[in-house]
PDB file of C-alpha atoms in Angstrom:
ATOM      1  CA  UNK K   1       0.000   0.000   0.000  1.00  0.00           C
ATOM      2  CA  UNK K   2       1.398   3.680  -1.285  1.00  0.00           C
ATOM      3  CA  UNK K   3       1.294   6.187   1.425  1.00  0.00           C
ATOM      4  CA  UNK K   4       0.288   9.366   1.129  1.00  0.00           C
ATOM      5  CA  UNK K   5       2.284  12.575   1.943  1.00  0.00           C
ATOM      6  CA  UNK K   6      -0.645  13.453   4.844  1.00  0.00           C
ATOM      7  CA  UNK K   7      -0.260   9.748   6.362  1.00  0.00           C
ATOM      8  CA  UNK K   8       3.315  10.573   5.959  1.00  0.00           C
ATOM      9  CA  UNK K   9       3.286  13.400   8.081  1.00  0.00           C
ATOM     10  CA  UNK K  10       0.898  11.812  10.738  1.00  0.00           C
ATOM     11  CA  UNK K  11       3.801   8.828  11.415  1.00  0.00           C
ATOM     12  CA  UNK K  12       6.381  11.632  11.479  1.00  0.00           C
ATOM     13  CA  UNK K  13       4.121  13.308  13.760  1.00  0.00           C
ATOM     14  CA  UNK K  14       3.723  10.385  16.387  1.00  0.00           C
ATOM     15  CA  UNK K  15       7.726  10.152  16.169  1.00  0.00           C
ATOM     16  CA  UNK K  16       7.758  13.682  16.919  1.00  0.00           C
ATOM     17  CA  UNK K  17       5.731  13.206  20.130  1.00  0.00           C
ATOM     18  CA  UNK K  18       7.724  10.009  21.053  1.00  0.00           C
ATOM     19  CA  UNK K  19      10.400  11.718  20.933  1.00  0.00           C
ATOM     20  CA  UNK K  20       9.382  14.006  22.983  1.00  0.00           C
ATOM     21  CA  UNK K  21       7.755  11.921  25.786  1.00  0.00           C
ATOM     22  CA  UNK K  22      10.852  10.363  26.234  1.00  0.00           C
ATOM     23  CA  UNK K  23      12.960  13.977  26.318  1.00  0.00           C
ATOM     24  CA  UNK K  24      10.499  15.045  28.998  1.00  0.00           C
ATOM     25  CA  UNK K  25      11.360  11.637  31.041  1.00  0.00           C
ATOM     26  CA  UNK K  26      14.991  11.762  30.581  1.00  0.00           C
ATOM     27  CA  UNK K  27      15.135  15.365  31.635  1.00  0.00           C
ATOM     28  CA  UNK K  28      12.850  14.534  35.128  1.00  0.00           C
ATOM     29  CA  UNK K  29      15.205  11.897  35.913  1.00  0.00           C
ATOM     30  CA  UNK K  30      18.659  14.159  34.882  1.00  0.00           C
ATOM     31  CA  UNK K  31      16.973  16.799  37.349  1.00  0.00           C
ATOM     32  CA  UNK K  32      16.276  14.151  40.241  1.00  0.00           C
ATOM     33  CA  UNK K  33      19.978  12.472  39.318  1.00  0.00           C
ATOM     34  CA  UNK K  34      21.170  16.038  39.638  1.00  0.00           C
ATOM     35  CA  UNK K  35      19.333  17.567  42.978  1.00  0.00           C
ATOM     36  CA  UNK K  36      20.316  14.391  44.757  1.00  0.00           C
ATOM     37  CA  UNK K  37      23.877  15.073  43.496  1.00  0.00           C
ATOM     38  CA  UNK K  38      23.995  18.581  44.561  1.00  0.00           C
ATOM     39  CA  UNK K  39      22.775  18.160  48.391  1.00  0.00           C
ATOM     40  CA  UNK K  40      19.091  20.044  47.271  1.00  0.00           C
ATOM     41  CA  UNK K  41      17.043  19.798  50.322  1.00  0.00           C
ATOM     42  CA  UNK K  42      19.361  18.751  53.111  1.00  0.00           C
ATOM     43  CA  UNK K  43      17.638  21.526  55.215  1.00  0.00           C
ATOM     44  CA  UNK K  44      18.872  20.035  58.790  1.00  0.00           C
ATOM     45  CA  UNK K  45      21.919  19.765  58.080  1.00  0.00           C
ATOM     46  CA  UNK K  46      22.377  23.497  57.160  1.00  0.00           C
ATOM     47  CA  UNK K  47      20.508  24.419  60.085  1.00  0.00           C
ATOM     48  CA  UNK K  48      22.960  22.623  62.788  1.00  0.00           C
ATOM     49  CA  UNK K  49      25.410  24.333  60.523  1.00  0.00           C
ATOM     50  CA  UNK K  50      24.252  27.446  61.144  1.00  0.00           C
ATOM     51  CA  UNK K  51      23.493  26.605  64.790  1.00  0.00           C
ATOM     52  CA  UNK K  52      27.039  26.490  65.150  1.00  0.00           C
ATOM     53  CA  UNK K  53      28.473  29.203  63.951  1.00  0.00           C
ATOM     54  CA  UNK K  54      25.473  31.973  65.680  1.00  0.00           C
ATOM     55  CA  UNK K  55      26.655  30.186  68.787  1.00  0.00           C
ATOM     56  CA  UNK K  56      30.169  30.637  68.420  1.00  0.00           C
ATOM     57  CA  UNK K  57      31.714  27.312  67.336  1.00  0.00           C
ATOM     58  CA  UNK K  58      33.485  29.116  64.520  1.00  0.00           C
ATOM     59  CA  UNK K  59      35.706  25.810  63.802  1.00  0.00           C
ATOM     60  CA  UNK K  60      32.979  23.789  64.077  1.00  0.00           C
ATOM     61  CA  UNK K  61      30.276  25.250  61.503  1.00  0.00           C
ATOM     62  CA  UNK K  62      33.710  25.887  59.134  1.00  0.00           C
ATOM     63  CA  UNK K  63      34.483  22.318  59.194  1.00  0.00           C
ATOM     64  CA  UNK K  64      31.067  21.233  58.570  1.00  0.00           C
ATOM     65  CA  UNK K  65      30.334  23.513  55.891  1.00  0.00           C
ATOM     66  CA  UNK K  66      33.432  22.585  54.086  1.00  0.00           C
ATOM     67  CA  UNK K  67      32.605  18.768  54.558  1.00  0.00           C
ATOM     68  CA  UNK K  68      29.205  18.935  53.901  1.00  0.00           C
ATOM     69  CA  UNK K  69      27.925  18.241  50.078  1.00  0.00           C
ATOM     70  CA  UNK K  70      24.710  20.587  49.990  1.00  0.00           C
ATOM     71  CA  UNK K  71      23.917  23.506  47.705  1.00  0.00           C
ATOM     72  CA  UNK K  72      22.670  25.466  51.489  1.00  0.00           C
ATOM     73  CA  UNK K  73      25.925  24.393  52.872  1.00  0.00           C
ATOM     74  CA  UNK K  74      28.335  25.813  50.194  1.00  0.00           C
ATOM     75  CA  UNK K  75      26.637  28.786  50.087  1.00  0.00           C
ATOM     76  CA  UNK K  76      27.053  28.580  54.131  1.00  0.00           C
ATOM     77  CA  UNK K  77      31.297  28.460  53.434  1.00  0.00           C
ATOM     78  CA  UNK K  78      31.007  31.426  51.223  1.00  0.00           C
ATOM     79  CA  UNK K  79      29.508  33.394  54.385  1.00  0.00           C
ATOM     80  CA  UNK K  80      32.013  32.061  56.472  1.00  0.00           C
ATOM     81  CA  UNK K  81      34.433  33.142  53.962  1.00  0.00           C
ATOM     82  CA  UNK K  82      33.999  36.481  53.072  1.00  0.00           C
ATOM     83  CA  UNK K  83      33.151  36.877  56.994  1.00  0.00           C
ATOM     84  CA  UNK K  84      36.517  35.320  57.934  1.00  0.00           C
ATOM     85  CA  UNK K  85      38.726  37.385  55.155  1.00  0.00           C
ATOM     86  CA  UNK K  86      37.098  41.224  55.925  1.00  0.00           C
ATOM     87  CA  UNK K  87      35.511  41.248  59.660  1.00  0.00           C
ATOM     88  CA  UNK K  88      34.484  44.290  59.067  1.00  0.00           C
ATOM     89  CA  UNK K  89      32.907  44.220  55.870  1.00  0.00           C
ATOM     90  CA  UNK K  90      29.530  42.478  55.843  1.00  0.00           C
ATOM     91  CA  UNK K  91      29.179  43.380  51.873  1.00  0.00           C
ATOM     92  CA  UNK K  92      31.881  41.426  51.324  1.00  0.00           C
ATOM     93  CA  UNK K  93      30.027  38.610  52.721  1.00  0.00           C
ATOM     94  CA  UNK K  94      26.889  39.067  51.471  1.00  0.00           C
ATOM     95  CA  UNK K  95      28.424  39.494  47.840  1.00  0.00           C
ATOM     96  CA  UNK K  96      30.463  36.440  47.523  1.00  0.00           C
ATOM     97  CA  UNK K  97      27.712  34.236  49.315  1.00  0.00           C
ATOM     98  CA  UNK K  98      24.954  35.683  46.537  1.00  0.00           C
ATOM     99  CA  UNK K  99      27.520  35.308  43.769  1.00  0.00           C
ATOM    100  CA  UNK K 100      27.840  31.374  44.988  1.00  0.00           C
ATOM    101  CA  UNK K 101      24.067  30.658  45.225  1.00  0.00           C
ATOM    102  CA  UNK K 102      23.539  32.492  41.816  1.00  0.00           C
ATOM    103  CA  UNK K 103      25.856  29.742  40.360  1.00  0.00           C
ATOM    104  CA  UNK K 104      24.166  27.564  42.705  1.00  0.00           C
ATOM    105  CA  UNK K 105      20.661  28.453  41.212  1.00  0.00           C
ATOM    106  CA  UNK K 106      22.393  28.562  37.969  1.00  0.00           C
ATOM    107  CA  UNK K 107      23.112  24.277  37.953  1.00  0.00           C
ATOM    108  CA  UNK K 108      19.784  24.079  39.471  1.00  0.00           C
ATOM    109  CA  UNK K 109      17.271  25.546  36.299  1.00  0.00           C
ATOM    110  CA  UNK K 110      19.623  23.776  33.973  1.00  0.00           C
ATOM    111  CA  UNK K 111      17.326  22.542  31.298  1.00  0.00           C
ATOM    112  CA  UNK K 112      14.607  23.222  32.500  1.00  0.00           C
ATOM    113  CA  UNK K 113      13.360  25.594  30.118  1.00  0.00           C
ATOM    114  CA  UNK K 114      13.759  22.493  27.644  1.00  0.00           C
ATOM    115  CA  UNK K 115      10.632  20.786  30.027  1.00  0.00           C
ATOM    116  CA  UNK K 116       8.700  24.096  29.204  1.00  0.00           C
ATOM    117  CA  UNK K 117       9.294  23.404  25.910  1.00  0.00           C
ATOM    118  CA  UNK K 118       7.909  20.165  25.905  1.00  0.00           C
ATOM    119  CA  UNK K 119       5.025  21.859  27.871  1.00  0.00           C
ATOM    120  CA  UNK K 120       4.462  24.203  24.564  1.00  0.00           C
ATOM    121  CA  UNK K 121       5.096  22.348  21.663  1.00  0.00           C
ATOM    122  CA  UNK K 122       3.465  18.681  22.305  1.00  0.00           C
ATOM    123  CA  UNK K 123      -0.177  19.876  22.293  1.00  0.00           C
ATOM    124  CA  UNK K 124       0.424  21.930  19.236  1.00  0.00           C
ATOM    125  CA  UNK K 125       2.171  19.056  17.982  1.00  0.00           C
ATOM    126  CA  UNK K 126      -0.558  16.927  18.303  1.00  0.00           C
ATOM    127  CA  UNK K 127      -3.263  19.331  17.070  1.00  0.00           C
ATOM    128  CA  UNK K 128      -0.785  19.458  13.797  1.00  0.00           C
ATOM    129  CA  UNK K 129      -1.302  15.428  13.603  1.00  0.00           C
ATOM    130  CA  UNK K 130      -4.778  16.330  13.819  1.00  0.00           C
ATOM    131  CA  UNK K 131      -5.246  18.492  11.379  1.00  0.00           C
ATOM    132  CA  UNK K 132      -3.032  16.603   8.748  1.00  0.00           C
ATOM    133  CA  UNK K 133      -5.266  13.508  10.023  1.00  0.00           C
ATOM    134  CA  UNK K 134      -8.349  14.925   9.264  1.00  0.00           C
ATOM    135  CA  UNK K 135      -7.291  16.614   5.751  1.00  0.00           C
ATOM    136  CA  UNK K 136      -6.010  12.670   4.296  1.00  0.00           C
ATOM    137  CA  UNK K 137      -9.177  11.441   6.229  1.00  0.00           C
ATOM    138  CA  UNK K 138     -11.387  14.135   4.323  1.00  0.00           C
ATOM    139  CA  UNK K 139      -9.503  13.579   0.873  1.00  0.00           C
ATOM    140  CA  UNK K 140     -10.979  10.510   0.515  1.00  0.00           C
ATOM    141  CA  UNK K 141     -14.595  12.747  -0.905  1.00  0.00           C
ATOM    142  CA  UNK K 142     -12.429  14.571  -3.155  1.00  0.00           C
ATOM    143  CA  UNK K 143     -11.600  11.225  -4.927  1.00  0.00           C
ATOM    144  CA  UNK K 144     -14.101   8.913  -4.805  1.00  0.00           C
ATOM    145  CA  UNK K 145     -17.094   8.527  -6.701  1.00  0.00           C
ATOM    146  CA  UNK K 146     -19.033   7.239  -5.423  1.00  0.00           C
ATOM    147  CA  UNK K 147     -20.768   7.031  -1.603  1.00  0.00           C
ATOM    148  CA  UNK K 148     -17.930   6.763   0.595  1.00  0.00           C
ATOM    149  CA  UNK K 149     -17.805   4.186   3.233  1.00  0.00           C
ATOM    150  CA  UNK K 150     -18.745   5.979   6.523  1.00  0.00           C
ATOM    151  CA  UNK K 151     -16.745   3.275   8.321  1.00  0.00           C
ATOM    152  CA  UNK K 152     -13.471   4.192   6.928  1.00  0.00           C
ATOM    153  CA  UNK K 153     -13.817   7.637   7.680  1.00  0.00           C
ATOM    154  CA  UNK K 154     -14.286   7.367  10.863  1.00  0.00           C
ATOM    155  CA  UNK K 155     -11.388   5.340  11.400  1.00  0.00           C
ATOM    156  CA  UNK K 156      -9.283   8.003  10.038  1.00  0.00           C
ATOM    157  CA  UNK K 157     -10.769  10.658  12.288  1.00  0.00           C
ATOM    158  CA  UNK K 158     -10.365   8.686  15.141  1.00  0.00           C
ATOM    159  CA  UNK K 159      -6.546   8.312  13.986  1.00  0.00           C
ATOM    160  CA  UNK K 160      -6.310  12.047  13.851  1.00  0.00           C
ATOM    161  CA  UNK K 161      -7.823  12.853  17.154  1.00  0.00           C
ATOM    162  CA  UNK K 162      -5.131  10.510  18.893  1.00  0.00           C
ATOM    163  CA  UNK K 163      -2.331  12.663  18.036  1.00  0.00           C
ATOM    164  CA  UNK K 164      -4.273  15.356  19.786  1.00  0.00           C
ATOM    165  CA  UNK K 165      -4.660  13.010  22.716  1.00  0.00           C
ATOM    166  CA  UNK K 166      -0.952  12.361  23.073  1.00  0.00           C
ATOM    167  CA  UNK K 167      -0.083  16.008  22.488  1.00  0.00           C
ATOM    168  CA  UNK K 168      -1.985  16.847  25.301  1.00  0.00           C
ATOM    169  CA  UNK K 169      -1.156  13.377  27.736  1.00  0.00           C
ATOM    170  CA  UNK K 170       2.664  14.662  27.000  1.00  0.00           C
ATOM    171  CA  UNK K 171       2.472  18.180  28.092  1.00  0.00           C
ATOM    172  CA  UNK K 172       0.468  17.777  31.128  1.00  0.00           C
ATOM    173  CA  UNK K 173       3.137  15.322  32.744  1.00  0.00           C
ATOM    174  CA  UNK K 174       5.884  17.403  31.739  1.00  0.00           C
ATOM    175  CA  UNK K 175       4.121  20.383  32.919  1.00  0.00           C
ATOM    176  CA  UNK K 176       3.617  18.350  36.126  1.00  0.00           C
ATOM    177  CA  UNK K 177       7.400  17.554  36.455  1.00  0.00           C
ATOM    178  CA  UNK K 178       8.028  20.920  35.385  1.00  0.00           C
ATOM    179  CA  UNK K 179       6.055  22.379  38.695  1.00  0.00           C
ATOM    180  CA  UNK K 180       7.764  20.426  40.983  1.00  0.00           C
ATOM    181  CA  UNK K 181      10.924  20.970  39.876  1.00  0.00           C
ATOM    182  CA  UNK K 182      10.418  24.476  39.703  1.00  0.00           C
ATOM    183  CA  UNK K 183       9.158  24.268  43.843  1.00  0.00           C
ATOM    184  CA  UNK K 184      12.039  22.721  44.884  1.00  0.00           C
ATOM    185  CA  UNK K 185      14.277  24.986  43.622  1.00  0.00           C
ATOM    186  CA  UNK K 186      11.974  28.264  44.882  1.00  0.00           C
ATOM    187  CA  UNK K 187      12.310  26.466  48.113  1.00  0.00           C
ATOM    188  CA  UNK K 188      15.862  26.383  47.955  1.00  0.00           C
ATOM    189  CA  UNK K 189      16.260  29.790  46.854  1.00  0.00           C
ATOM    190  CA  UNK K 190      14.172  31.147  49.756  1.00  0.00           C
ATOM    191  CA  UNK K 191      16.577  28.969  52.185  1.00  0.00           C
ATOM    192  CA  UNK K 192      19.654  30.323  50.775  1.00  0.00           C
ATOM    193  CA  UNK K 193      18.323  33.671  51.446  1.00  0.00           C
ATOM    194  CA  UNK K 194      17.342  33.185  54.901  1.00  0.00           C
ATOM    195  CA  UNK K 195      20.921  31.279  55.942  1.00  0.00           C
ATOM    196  CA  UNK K 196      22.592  33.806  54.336  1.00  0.00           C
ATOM    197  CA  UNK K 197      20.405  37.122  56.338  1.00  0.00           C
ATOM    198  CA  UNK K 198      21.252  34.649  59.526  1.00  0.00           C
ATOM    199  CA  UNK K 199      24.661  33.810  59.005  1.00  0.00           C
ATOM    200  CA  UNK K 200      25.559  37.593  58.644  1.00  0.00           C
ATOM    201  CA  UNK K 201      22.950  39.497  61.112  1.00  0.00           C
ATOM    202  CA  UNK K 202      21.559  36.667  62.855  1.00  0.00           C
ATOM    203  CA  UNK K 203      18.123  35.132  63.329  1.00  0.00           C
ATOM    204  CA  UNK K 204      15.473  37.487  63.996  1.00  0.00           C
ATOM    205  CA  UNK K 205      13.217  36.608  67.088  1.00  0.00           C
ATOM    206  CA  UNK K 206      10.091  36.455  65.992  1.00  0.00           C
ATOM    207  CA  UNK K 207       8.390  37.347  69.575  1.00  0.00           C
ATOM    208  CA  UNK K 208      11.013  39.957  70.194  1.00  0.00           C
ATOM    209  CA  UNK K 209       9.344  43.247  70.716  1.00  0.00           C
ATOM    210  CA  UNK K 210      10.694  46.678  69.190  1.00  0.00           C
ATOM    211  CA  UNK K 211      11.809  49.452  72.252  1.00  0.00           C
TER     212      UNK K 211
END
């Protein structure tokens, strides 16, 4: 049987989102491959970190920081640091520490505009399947004759829809990957903030009233 160009297009269509599906996969597993790598969420131990150097074991929080694999505790070391090399210069240690978590932040969003990608282009994709579906479905009265066999029609509607289907199946777990990804780095953003405000001013009481 000769295919047409349309039916043509639909296969290289369903490759397309294939392809795709698996991108969105490989990338959710990179990222969880890569957080657990990278020390994303060790929360505790940068507390106790931090615990130690507000209450003045210097050596101690140093040592930990520097041992410790954790995106919350290298950005801890850079306090220490910049703390440690100018005393008296608290920009110091608030610029090296943001300059560390911006590289930090920077390993963490790797490729994950490539998920929102997958998030865009699948359903429109699949509504291109669709589309070149139903025109080879629908060429089928330009051709014939006589009646056309209602049967066979609807088959290759129903083929055309599916592309739609998977278009849309696609995007909505790599949007849901996406979302989660994105929270647990906004969570670890917002902790690298807050260790860093501590590390350098101290925690803020929040029962402590103003004079």
């Amino acid at each position: 049987m000769t295919l047409t160009v349309f039916q043509l297009a639909s296969y290289l269509v369903y490759g397309t989102l294939a392809i795709l599906s698996l991108f969105a996969l490989s990338i959710g597993l990179f990222k969880l491959i890569q957080f657990a790598r990278l020390g994303v969420g060790r929360r505790k131990e940068a507390e106790k970190i931090l615990d130690d150097w507000l209450n003045g074991r210097v050596d101690d929080a140093i040592r930990s920081a520097g041992r410790r694999k954790s995106v919350l505790s290298r950005v801890l070391q850079a306090v220490f640091s910049g703390i440690q090399a100018r005393p008296n210069d608290v920009s110091y240690a608030e610029e090296l520490s943001r300059q560390t978590a911006l590289i930090e932040l920077a390993s963490l969003s790797e490729r994950m505009r490539s998920l929102d990608m997958v998030v865009q282009a699948a359903p429109m994709l699949g509504l291109l399947g669709t589309v070149v579906g139903m025109i080879d479905a629908f060429s089928v009265l330009a051709v014939t004759d006589g009646a056309v066999d209602p049967t066979l029609l609807a088959s290759g509607i129903y083929v055309a829809l599916t592309t739609t289907a998977a278009g849309l199946a696609i995007a909505l777990v790599a949007f849901f990957i996406a979302t989660w990804l994105e929270g647990r780095i906004d969570r670890e953003r917002n902790l690298m903030e807050a260790l860093m405000s501590a590390a350098i001013y101290g925690r803020v009481d929040p029962n402590a009233k103003s004079a």
